[in-house]
GROMACS .gro file of C-alpha atoms in nm:
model
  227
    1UNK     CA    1   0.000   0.000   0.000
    2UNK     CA    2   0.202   0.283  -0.125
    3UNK     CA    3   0.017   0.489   0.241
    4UNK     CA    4   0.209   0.237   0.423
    5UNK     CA    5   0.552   0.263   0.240
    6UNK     CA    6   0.538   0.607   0.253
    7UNK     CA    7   0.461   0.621   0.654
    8UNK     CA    8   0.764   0.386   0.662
    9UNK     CA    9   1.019   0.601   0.527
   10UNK     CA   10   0.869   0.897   0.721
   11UNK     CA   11   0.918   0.646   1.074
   12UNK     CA   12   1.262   0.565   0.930
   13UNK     CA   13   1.327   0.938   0.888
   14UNK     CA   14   1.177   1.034   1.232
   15UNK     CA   15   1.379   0.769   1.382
   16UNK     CA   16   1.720   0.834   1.247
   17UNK     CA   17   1.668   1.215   1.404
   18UNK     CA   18   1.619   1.103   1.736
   19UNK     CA   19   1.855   0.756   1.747
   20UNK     CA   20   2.116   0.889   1.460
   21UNK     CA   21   2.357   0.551   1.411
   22UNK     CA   22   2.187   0.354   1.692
   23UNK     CA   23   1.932   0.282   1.438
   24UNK     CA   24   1.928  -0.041   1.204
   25UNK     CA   25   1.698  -0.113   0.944
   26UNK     CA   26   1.604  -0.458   0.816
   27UNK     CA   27   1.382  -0.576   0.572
   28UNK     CA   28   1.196  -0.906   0.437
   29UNK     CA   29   1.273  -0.813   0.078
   30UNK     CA   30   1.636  -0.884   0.103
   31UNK     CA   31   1.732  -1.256   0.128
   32UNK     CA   32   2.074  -1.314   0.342
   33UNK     CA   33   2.268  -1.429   0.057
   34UNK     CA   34   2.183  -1.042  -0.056
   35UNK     CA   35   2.382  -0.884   0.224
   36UNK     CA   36   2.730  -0.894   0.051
   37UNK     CA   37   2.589  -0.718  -0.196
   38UNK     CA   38   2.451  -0.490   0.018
   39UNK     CA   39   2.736  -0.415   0.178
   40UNK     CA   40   2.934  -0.413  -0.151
   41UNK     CA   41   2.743  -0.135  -0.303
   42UNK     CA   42   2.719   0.097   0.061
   43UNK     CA   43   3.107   0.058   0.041
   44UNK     CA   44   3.047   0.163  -0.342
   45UNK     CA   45   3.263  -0.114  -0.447
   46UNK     CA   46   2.973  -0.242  -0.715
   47UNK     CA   47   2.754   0.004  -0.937
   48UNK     CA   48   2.352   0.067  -0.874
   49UNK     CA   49   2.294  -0.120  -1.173
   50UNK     CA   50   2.490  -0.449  -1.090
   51UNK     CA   51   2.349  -0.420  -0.737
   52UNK     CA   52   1.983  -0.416  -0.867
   53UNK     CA   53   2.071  -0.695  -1.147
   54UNK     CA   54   2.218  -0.959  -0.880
   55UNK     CA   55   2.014  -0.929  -0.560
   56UNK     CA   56   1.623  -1.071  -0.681
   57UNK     CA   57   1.443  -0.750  -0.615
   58UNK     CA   58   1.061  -0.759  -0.584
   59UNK     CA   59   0.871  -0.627  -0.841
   60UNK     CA   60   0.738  -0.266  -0.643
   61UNK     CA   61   1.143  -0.226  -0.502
   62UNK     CA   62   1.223   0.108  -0.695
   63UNK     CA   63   0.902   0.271  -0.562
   64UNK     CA   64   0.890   0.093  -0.232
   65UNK     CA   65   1.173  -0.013  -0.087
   66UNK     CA   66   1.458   0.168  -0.279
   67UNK     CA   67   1.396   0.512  -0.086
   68UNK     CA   68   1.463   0.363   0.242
   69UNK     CA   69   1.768   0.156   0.118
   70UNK     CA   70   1.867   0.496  -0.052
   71UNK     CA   71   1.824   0.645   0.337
   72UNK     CA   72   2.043   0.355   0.478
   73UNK     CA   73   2.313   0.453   0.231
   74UNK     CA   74   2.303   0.803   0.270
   75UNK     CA   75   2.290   0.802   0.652
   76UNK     CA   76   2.540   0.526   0.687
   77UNK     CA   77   2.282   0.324   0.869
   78UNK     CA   78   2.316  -0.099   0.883
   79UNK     CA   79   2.092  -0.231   0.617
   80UNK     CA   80   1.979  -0.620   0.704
   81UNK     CA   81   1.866  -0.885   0.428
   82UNK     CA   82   1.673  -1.108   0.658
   83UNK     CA   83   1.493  -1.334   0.459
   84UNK     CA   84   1.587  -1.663   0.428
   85UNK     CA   85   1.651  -1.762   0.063
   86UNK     CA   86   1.346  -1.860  -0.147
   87UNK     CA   87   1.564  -2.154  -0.285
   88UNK     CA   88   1.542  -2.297   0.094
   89UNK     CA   89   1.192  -2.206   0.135
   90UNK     CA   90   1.099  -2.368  -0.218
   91UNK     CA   91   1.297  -2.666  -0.032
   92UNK     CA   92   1.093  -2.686   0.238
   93UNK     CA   93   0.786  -2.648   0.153
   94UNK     CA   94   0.840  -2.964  -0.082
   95UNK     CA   95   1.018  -3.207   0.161
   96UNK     CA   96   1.012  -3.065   0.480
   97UNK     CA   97   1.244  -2.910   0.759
   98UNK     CA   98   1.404  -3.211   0.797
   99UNK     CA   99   1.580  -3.161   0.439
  100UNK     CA  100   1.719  -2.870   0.555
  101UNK     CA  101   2.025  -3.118   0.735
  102UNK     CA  102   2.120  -3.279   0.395
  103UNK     CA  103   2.245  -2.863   0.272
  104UNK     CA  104   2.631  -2.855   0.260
  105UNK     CA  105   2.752  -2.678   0.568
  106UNK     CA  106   2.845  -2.349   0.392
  107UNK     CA  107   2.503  -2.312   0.283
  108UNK     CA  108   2.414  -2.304   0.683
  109UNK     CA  109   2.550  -1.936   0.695
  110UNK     CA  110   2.210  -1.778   0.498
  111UNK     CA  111   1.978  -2.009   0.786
  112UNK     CA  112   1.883  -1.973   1.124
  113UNK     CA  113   2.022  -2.259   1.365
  114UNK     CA  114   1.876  -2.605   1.309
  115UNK     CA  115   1.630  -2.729   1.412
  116UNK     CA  116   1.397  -2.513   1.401
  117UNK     CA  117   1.124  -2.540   1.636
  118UNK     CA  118   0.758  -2.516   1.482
  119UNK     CA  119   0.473  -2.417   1.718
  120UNK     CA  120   0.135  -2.460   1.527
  121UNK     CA  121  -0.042  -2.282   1.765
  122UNK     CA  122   0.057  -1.983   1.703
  123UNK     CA  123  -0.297  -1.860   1.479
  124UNK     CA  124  -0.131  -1.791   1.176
  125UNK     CA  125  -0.004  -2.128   1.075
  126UNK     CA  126  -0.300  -2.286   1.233
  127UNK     CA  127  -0.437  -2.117   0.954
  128UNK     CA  128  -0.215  -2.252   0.656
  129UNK     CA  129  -0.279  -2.575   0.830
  130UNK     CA  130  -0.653  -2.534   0.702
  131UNK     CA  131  -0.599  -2.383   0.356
  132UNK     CA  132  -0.348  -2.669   0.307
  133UNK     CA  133  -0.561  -2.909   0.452
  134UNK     CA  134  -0.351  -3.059   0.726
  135UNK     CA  135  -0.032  -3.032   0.552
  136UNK     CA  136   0.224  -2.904   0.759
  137UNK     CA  137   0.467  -2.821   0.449
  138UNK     CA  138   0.362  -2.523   0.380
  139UNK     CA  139   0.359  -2.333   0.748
  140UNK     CA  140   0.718  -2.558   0.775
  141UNK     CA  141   0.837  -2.306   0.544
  142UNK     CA  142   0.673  -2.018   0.653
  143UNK     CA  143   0.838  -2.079   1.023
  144UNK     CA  144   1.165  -2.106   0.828
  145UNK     CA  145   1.111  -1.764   0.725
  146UNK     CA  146   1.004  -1.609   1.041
  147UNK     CA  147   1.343  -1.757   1.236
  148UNK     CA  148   1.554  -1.640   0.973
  149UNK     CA  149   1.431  -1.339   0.972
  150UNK     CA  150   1.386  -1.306   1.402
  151UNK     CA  151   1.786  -1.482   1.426
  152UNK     CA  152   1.920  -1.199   1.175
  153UNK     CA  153   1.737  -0.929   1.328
  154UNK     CA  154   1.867  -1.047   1.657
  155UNK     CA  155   2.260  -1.075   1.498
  156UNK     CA  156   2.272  -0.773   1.421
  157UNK     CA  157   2.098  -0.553   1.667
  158UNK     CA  158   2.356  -0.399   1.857
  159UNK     CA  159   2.247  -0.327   2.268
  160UNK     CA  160   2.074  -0.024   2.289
  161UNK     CA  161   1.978  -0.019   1.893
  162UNK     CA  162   1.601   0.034   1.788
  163UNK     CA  163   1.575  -0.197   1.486
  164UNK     CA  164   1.324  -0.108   1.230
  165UNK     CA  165   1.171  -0.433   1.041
  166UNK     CA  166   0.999  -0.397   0.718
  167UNK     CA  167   0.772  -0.757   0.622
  168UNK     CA  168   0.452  -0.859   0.482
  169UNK     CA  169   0.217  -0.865   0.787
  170UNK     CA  170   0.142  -1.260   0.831
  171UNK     CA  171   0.527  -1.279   0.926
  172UNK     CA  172   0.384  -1.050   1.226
  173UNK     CA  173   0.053  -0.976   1.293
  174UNK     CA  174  -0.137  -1.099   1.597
  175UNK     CA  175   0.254  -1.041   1.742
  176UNK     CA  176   0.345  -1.414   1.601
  177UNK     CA  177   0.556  -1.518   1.349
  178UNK     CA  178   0.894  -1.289   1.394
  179UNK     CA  179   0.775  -1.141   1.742
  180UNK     CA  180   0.725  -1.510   1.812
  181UNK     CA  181   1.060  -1.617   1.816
  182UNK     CA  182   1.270  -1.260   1.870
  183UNK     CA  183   1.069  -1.343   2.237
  184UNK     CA  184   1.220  -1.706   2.253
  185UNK     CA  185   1.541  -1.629   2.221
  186UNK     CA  186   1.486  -1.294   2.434
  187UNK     CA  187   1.168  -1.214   2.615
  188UNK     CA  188   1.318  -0.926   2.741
  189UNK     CA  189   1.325  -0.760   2.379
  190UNK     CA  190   1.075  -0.454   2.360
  191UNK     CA  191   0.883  -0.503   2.060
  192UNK     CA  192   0.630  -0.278   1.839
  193UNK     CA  193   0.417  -0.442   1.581
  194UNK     CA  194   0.276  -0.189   1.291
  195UNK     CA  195  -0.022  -0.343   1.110
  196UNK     CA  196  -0.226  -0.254   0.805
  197UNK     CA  197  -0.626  -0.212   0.805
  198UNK     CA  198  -0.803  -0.210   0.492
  199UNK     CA  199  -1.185  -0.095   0.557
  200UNK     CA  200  -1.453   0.063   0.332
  201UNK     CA  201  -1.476   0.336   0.581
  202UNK     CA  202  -1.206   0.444   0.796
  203UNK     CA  203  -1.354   0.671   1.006
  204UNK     CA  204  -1.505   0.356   1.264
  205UNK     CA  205  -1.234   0.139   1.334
  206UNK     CA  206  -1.304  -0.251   1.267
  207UNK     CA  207  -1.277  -0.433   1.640
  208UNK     CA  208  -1.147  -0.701   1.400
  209UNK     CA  209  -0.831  -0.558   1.406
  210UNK     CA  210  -0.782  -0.411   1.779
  211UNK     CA  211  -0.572  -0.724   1.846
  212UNK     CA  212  -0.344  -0.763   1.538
  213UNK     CA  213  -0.039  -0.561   1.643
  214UNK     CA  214   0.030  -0.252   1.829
  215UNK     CA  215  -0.055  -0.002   1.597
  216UNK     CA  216  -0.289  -0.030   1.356
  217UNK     CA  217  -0.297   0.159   1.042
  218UNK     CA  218  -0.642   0.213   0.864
  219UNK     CA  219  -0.637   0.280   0.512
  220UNK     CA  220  -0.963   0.315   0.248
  221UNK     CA  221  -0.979  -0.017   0.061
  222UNK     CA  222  -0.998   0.172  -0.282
  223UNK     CA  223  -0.643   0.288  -0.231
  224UNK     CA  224  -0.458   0.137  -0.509
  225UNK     CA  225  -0.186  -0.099  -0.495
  226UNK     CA  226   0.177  -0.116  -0.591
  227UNK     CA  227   0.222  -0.496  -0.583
   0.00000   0.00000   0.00000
């Protein structure tokens, strides 16, 4: 929702004035295998356009996500690729977790520590559960996302850094997915989960979404959409 990607390059803005280089930014559009890249092109050691023809950028990245990697740059701010990469996801959701073990042990450097614990309770995958009907494939590699994405925030968060997290809001609504596990491995983390509302009129707020996140941002459903 181009509201949305707006607001977060405003928060991004807002929070570099009051944090300066205590803030990090991470996003779910980056896969880990992305981050020498990344780092490549801050140092300006590759060109825009080889950075942009190597790293699998999502269709909406120049309007969406390019401003606030643009801000990263510019500031000198630590830029994350969290994601895990699709090719292990695609992997997953065919065989399992389990074939996760049989990857070569330098491709264990763009994954979160194995095993990865699973918990289908959490709302969200008890969902996929039922589109999938019972098959526990799919949310397999949906958790594999969310603890890549919760162990890579949590490697590079310095102490005392306020880590801004851009992702698509099943990885975090309803304070599961990423929130999930950034609180098992520390549930003394203070977390902040921004959520999107889509209603036909904004000025009552839906009590459907009062418990999805933290903040809740309502935005008309005609709004048109960059992706």
């Amino acid at each position: 929702n181009p509201i949305v990607h707006w607001l977060q390059l405003e928060t991004a803005k807002a929070l570099f004035e009051i944090k300066q280089d205590k803030l990090a930014i991470g996003m779910e559009m980056f896969e880990s295998d992305n981050q020498l890249l990344i780092n490549e092109y801050f140092l300006g050691l590759i060109s825009e356009k080889n950075f942009e023809k190597d790293c699998r950028l999502w269709p909406n990245y120049r309007t969406d996500y390019k401003p606030l990697l643009d801000l990263a740059k510019e500031k000198g701010l630590k830029f994350v690729a969290t994601n895990v990469p699709r090719r292990y996801a695609s992997l997953v959701s065919q065989q399992g977790l389990a074939a996760l073990d049989g990857l070569p042990e330098a491709s264990l450097a763009f994954l979160p520590p194995l095993p990865i614990t699973v918990d289908l309770n959490q709302q969200g995958y008890r969902e996929m559960l039922e589109m999938g009907n019972g098959n526990e494939l799919f949310p397999q590699a949906q958790a594999l996302k969310d603890a890549a994405m919760a162990y890579f925030i949590l490697q590079n968060r310095e102490p005392g850094e306020c880590f801004l997290h851009l992702n698509g809001a099943f990885h975090s609504d309803r304070r599961e997915g990423i929130a999930w596990y950034l609180r098992q491995a520390d549930p003394n983390l203070k977390i902040a989960v921004v959520t999107t509302a889509q209603q036909a009129d904004i000025e009552k707020f839906d009590p459907e979404y009062r418990d999805r996140a933290d903040f809740v941002v309502c935005v008309p459903e005609s709004m048109t959409r960059t992706h």
